[in-house]
mmCIF file of N, CA, C and O in Angstrom:
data_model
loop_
_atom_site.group_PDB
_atom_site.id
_atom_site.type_symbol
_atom_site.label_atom_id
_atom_site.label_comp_id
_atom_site.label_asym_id
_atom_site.label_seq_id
_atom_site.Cartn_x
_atom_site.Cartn_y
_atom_site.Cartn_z
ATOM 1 N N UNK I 1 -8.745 -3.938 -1.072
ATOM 2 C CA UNK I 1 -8.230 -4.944 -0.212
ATOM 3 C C UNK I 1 -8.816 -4.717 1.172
ATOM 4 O O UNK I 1 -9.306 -3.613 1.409
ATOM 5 N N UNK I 2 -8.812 -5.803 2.248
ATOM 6 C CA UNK I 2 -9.581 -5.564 3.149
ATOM 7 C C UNK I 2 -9.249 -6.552 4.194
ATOM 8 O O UNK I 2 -9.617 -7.725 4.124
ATOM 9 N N UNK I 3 -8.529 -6.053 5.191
ATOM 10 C CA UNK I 3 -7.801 -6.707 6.228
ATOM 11 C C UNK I 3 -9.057 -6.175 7.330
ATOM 12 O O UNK I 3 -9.803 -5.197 7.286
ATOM 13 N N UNK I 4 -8.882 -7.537 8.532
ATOM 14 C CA UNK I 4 -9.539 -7.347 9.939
ATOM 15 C C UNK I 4 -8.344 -7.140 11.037
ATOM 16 O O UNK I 4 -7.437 -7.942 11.256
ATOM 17 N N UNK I 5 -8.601 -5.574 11.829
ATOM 18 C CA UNK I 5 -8.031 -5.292 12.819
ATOM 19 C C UNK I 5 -8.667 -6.348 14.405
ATOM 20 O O UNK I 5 -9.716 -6.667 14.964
ATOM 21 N N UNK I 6 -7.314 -6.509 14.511
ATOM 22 C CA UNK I 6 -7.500 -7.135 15.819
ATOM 23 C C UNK I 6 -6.815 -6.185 16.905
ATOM 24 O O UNK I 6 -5.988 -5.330 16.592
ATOM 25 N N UNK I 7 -7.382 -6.496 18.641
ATOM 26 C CA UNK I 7 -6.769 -6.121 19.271
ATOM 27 C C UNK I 7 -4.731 -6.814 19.126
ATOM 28 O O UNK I 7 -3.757 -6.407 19.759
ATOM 29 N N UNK I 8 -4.775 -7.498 18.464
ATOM 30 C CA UNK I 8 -3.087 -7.119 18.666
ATOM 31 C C UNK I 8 -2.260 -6.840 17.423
ATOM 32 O O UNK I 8 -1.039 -6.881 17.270
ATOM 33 N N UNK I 9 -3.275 -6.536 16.541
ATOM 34 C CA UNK I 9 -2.597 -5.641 14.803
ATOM 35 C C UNK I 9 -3.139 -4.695 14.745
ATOM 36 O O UNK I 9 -3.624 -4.457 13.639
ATOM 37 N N UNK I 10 -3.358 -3.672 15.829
ATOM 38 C CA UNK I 10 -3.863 -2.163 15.018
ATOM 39 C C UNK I 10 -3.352 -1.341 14.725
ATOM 40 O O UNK I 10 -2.215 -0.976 15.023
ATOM 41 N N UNK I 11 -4.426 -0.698 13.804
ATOM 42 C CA UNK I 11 -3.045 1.091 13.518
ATOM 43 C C UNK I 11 -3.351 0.865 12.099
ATOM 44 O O UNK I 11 -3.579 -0.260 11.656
ATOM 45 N N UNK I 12 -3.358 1.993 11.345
ATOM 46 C CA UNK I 12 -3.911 1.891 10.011
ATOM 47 C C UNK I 12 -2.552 1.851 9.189
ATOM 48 O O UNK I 12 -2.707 2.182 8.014
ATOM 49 N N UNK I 13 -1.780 1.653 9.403
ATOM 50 C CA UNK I 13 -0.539 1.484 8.791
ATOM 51 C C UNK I 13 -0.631 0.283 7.935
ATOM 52 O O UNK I 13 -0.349 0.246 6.737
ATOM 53 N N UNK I 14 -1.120 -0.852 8.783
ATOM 54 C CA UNK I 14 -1.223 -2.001 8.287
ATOM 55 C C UNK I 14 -1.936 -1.876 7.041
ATOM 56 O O UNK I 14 -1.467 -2.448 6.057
ATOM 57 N N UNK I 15 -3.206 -1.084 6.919
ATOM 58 C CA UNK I 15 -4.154 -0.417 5.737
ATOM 59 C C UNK I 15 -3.371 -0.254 4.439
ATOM 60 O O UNK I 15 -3.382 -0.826 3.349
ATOM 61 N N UNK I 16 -2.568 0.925 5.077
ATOM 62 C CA UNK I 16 -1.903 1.103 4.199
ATOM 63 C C UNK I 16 -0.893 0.531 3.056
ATOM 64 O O UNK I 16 -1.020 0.659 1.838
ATOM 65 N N UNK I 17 0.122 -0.122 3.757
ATOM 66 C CA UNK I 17 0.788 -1.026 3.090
ATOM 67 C C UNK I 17 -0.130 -2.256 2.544
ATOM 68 O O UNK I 17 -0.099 -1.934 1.356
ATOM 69 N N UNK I 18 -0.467 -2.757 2.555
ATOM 70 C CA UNK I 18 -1.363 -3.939 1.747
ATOM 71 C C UNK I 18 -2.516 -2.999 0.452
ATOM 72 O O UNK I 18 -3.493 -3.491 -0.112
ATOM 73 N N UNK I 19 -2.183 -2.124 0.351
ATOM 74 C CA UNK I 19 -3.327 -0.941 -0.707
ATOM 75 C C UNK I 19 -2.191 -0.539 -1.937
ATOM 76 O O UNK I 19 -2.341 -0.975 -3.079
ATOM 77 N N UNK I 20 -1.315 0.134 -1.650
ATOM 78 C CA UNK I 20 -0.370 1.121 -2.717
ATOM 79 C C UNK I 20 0.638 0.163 -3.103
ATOM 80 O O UNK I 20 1.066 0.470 -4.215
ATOM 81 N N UNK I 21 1.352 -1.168 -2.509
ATOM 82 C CA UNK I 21 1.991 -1.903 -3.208
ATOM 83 C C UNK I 21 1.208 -2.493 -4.089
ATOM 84 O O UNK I 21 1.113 -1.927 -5.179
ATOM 85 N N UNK I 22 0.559 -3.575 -3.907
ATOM 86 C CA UNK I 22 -0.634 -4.167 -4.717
ATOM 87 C C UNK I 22 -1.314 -3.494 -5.730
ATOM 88 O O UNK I 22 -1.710 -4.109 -6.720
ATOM 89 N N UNK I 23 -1.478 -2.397 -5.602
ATOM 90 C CA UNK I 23 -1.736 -1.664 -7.127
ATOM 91 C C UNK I 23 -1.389 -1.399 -7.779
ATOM 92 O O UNK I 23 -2.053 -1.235 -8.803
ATOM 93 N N UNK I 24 0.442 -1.036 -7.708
ATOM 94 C CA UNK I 24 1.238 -1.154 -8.538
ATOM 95 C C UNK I 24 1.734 -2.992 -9.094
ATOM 96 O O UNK I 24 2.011 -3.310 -10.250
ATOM 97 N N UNK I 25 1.720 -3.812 -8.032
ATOM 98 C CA UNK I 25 2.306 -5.278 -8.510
ATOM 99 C C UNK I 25 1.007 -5.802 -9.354
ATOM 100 O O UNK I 25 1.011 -7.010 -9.595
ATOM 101 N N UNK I 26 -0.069 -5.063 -9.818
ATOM 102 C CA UNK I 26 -0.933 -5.725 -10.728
ATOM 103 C C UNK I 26 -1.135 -5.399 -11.864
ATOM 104 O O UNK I 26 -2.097 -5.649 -12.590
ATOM 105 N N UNK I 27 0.354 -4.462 -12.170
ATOM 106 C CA UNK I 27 0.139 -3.789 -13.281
ATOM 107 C C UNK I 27 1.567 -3.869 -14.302
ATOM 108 O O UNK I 27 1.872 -3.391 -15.394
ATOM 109 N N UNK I 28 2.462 -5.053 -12.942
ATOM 110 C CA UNK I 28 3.503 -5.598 -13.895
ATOM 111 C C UNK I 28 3.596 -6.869 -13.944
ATOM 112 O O UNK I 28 3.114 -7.742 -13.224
ATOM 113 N N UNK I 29 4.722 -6.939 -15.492
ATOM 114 C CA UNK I 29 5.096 -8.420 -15.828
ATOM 115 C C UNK I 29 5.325 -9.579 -14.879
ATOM 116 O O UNK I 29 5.895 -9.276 -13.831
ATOM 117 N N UNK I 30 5.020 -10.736 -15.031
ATOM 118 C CA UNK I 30 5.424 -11.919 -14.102
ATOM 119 C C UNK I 30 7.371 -11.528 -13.467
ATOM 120 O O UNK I 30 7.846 -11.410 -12.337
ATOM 121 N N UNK I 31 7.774 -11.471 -14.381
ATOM 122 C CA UNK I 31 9.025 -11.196 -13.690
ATOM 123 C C UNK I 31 9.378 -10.032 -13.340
ATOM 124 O O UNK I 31 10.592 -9.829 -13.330
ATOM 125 N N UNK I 32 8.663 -9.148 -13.030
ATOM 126 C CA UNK I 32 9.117 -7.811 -12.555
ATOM 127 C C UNK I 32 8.488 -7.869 -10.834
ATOM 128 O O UNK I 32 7.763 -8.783 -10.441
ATOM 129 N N UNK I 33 8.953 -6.669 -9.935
ATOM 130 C CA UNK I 33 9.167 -6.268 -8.333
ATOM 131 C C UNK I 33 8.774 -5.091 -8.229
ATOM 132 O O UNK I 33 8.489 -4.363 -9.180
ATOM 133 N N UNK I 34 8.725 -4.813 -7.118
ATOM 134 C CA UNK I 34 8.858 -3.500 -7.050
ATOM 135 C C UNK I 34 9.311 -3.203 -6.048
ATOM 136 O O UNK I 34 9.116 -4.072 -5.198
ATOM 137 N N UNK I 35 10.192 -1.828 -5.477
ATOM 138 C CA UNK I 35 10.464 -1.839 -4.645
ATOM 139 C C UNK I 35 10.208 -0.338 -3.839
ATOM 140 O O UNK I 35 10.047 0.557 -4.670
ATOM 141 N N UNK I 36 10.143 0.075 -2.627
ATOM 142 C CA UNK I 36 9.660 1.494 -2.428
ATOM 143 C C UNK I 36 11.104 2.314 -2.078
ATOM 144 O O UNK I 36 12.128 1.947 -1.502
ATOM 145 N N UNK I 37 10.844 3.138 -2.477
ATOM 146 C CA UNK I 37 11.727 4.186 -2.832
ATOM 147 C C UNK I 37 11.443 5.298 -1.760
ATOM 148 O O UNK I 37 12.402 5.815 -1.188
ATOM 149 N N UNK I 38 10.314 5.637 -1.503
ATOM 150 C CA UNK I 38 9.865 6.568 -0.358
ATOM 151 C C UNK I 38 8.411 6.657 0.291
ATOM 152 O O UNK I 38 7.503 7.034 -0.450
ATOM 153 N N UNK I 39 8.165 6.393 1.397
ATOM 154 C CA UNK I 39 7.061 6.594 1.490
ATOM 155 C C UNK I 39 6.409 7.225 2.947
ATOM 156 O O UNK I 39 7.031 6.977 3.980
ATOM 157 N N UNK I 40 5.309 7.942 3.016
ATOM 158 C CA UNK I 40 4.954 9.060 3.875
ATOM 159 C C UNK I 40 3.169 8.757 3.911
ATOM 160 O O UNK I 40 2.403 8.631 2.955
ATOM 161 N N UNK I 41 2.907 8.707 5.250
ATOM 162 C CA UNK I 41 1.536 8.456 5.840
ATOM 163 C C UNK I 41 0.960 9.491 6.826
ATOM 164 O O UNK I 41 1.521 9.883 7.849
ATOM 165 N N UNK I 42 -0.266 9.881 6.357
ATOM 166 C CA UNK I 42 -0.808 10.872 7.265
ATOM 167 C C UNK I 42 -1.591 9.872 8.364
ATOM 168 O O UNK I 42 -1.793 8.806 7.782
ATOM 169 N N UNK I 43 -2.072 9.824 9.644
ATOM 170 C CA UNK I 43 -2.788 8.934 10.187
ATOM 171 C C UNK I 43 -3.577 10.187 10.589
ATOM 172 O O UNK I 43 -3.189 11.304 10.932
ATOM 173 N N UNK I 44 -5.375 9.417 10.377
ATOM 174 C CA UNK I 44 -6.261 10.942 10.935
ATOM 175 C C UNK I 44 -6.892 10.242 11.986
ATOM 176 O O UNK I 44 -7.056 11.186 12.758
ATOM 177 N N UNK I 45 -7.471 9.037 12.699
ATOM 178 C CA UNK I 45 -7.962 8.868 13.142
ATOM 179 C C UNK I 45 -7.500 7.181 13.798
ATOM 180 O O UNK I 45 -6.813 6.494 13.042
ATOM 181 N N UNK I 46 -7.860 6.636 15.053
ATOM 182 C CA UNK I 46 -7.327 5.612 15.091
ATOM 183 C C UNK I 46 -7.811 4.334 14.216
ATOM 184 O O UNK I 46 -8.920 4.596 13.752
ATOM 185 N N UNK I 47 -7.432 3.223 13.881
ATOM 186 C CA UNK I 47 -7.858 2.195 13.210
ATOM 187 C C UNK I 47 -8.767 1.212 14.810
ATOM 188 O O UNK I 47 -8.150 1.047 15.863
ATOM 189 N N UNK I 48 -9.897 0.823 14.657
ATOM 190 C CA UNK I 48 -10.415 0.196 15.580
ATOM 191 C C UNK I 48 -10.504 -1.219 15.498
ATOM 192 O O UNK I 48 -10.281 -1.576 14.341
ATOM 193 N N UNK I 49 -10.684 -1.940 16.080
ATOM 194 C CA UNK I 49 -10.790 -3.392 15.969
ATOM 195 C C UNK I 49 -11.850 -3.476 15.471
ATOM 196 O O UNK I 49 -12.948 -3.164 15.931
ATOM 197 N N UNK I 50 -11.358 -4.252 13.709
ATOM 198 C CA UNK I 50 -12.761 -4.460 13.186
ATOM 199 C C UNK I 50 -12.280 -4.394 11.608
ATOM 200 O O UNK I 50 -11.089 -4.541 11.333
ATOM 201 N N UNK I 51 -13.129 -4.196 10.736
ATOM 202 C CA UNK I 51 -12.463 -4.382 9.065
ATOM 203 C C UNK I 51 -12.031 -3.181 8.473
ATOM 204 O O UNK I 51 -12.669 -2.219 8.903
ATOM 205 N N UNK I 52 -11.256 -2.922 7.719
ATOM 206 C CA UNK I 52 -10.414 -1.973 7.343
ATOM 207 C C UNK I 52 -10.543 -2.160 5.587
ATOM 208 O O UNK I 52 -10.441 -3.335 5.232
ATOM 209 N N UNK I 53 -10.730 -1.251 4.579
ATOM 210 C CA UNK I 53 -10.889 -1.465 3.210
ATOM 211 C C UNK I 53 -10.123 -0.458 3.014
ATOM 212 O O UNK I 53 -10.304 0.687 3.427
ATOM 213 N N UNK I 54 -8.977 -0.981 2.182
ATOM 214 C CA UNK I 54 -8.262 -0.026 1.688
ATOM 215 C C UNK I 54 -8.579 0.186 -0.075
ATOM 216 O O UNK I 54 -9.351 -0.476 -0.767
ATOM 217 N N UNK I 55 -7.820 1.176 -0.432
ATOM 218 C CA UNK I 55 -8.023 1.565 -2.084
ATOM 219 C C UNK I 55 -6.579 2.232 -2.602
ATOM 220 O O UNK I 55 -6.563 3.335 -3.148
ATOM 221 N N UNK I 56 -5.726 1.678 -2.439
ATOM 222 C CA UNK I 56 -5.086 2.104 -3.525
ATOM 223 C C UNK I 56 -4.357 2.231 -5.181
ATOM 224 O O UNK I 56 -5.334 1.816 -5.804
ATOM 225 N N UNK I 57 -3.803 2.386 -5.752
ATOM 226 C CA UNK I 57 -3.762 3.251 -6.888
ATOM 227 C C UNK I 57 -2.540 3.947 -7.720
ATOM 228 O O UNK I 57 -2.009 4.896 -7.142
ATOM 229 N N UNK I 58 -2.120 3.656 -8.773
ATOM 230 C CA UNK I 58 -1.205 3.934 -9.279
ATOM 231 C C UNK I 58 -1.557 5.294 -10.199
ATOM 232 O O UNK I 58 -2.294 5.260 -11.184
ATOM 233 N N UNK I 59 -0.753 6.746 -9.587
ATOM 234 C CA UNK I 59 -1.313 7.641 -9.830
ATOM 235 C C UNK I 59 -0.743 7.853 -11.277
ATOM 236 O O UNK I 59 -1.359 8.195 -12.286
ATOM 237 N N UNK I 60 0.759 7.527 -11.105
ATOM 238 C CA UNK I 60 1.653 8.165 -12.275
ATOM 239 C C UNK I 60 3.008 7.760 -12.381
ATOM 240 O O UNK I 60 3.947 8.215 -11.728
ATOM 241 N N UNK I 61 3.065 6.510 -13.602
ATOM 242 C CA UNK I 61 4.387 5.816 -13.799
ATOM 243 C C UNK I 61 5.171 6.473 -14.950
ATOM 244 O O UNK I 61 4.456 6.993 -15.806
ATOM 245 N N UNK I 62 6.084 6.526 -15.078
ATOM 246 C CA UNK I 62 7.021 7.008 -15.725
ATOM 247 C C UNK I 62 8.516 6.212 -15.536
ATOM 248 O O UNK I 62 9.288 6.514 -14.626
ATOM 249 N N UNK I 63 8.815 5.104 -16.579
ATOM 250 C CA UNK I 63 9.526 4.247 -17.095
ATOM 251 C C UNK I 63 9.440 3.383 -15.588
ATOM 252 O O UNK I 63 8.482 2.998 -14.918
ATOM 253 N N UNK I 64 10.453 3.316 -15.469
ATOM 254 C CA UNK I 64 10.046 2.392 -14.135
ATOM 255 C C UNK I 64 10.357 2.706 -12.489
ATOM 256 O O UNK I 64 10.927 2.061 -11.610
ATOM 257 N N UNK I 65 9.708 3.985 -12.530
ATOM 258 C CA UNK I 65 9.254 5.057 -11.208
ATOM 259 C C UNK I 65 7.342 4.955 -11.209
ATOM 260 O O UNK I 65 6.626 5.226 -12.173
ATOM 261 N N UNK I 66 7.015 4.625 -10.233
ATOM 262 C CA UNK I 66 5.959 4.251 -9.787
ATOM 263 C C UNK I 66 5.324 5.748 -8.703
ATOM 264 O O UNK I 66 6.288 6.311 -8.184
ATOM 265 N N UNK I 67 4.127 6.325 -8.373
ATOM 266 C CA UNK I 67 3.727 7.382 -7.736
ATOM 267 C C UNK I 67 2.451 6.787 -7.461
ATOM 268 O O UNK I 67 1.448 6.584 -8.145
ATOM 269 N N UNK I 68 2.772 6.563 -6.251
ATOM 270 C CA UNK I 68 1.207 5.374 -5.583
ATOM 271 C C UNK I 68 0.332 6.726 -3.966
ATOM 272 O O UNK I 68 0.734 7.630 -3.233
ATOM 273 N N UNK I 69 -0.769 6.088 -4.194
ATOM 274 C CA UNK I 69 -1.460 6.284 -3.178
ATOM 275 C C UNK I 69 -2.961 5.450 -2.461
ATOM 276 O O UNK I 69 -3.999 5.030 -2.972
ATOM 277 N N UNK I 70 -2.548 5.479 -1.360
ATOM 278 C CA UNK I 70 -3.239 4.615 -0.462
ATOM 279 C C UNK I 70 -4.146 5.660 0.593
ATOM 280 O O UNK I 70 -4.012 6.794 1.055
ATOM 281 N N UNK I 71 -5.099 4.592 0.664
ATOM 282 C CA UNK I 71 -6.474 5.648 1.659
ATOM 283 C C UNK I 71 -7.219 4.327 2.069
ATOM 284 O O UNK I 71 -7.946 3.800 1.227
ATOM 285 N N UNK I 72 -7.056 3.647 3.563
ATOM 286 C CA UNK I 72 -7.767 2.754 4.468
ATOM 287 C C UNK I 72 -8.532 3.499 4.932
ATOM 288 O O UNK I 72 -8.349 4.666 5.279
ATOM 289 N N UNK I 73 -10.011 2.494 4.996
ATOM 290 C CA UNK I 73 -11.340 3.704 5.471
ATOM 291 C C UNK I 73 -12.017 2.425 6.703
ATOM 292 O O UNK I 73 -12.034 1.254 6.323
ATOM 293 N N UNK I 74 -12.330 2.630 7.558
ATOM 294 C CA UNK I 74 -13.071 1.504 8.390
ATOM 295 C C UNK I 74 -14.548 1.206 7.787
ATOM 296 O O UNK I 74 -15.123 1.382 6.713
ATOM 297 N N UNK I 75 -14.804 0.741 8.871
ATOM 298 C CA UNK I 75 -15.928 0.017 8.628
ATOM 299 C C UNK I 75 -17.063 0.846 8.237
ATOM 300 O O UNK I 75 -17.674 0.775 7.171
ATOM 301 N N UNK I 76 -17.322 1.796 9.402
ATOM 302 C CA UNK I 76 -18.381 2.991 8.713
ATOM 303 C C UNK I 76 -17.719 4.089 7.755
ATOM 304 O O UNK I 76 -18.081 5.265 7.718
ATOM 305 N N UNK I 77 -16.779 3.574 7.048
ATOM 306 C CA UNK I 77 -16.563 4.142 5.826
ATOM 307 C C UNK I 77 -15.691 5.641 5.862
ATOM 308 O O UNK I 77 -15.611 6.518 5.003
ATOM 309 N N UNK I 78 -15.158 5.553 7.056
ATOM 310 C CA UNK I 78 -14.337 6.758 7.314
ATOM 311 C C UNK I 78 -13.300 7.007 7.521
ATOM 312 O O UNK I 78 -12.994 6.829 8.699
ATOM 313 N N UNK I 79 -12.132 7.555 6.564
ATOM 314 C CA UNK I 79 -10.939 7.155 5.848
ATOM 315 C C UNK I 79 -9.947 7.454 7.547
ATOM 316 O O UNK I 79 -10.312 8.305 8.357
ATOM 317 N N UNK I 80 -9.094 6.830 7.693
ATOM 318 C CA UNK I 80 -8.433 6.835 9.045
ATOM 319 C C UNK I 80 -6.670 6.862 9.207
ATOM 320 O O UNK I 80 -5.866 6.772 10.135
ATOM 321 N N UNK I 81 -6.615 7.069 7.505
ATOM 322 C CA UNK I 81 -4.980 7.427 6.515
ATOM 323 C C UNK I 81 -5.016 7.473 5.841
ATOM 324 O O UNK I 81 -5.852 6.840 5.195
ATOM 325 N N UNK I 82 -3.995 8.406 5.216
ATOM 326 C CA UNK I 82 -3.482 8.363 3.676
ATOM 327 C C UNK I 82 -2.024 8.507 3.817
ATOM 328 O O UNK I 82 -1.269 9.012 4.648
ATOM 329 N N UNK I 83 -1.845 7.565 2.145
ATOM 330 C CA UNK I 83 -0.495 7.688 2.134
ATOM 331 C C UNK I 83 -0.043 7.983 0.294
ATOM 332 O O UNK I 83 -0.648 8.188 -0.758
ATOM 333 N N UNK I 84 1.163 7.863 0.689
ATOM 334 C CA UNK I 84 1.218 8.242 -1.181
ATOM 335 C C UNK I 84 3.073 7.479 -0.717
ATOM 336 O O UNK I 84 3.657 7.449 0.366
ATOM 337 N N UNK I 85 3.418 7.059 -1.863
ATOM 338 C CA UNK I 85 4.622 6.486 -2.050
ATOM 339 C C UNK I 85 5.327 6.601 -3.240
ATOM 340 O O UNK I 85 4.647 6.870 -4.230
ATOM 341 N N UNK I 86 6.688 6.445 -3.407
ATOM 342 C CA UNK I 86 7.361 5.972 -4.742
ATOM 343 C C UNK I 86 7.628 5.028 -4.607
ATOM 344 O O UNK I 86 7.637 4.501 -3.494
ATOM 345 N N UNK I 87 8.033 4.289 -5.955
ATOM 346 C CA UNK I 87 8.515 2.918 -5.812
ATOM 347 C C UNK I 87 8.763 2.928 -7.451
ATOM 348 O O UNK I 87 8.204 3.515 -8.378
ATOM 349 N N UNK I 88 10.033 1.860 -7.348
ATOM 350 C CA UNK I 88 10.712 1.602 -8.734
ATOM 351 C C UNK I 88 10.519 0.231 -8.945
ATOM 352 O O UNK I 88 10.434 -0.562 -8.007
ATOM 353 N N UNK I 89 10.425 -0.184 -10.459
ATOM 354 C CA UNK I 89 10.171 -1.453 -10.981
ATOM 355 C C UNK I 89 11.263 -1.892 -11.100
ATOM 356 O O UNK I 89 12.184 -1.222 -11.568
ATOM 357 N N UNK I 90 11.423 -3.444 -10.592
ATOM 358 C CA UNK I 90 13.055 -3.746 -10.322
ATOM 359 C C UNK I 90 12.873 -5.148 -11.458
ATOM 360 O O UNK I 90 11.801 -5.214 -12.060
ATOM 361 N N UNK I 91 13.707 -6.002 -11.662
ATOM 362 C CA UNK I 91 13.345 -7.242 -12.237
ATOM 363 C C UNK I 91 13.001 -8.273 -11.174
ATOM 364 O O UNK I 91 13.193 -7.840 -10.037
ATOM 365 N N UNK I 92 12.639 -9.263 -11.222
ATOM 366 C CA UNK I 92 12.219 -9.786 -9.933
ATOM 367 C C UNK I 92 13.516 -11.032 -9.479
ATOM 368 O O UNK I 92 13.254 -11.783 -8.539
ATOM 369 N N UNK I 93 14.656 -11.147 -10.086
ATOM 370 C CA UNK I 93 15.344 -11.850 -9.687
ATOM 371 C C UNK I 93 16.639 -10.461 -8.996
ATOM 372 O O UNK I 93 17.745 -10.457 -8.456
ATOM 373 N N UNK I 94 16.125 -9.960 -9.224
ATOM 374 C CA UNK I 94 16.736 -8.338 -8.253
ATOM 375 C C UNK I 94 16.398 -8.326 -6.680
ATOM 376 O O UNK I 94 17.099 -7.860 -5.781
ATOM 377 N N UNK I 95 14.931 -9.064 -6.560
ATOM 378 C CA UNK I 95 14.299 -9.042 -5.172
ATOM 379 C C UNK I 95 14.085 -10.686 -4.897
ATOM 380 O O UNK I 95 12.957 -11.037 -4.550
ATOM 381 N N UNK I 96 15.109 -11.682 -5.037
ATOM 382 C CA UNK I 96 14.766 -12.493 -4.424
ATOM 383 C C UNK I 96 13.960 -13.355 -3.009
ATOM 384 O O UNK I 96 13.521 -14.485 -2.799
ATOM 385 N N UNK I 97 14.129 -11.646 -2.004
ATOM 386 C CA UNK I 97 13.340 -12.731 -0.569
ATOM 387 C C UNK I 97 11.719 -12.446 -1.060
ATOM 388 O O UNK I 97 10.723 -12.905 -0.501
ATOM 389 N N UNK I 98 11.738 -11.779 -1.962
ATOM 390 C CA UNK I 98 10.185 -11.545 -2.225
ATOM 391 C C UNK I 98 9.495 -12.303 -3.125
ATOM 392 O O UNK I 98 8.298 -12.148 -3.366
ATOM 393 N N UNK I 99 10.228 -13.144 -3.647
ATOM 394 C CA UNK I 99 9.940 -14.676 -5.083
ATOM 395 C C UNK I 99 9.217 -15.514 -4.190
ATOM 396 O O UNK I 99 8.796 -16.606 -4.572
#
């Protein structure tokens, strides 16, 4: 996935979240959610104004517990966070503002 930093959205956070949800929501049913359960970000470097490619990844599910990780890298290709998360598979009429 691959968001453009502007001067008034920076910070690789943004990276992050749009990477480790999305890799898990492409790997469930139309009616299923997900929701995060915990999640923790290292930031190594600042995010600059400019394009951001994230990659994340569903490391390790087990019934419906999710173990995600996310890594936004800029433009010259140099990772600027990581994150790793849990998250549980909910039904999706469980998460209505998200339908």
């Amino acid at each position: 996935m691959a968001i453009r930093v502007d001067r008034t959205r920076t910070g690789a956070s943004r990276g992050r979240r749009g990477t480790a949800g999305p890799a898990l929501l492409a790997t469930l049913r139309p009616d299923q959610f997900q929701s995060t359960l915990e999640l923790t970000a290292s930031f190594l470097r600042p995010a600059r104004p400019g394009r951001l490619i994230g990659t994340g990844r569903v490391v390790h599910r087990v019934g419906d517990i999710a173990f995600l990780e996310a890594a936004p890298a800029d433009g010259d290709e140099r990772l600027v966070a990581t994150a790793t998360a849990t998250a549980r598979v909910i039904p999706l009429d469980e998460a209505p503002e998200a339908a």
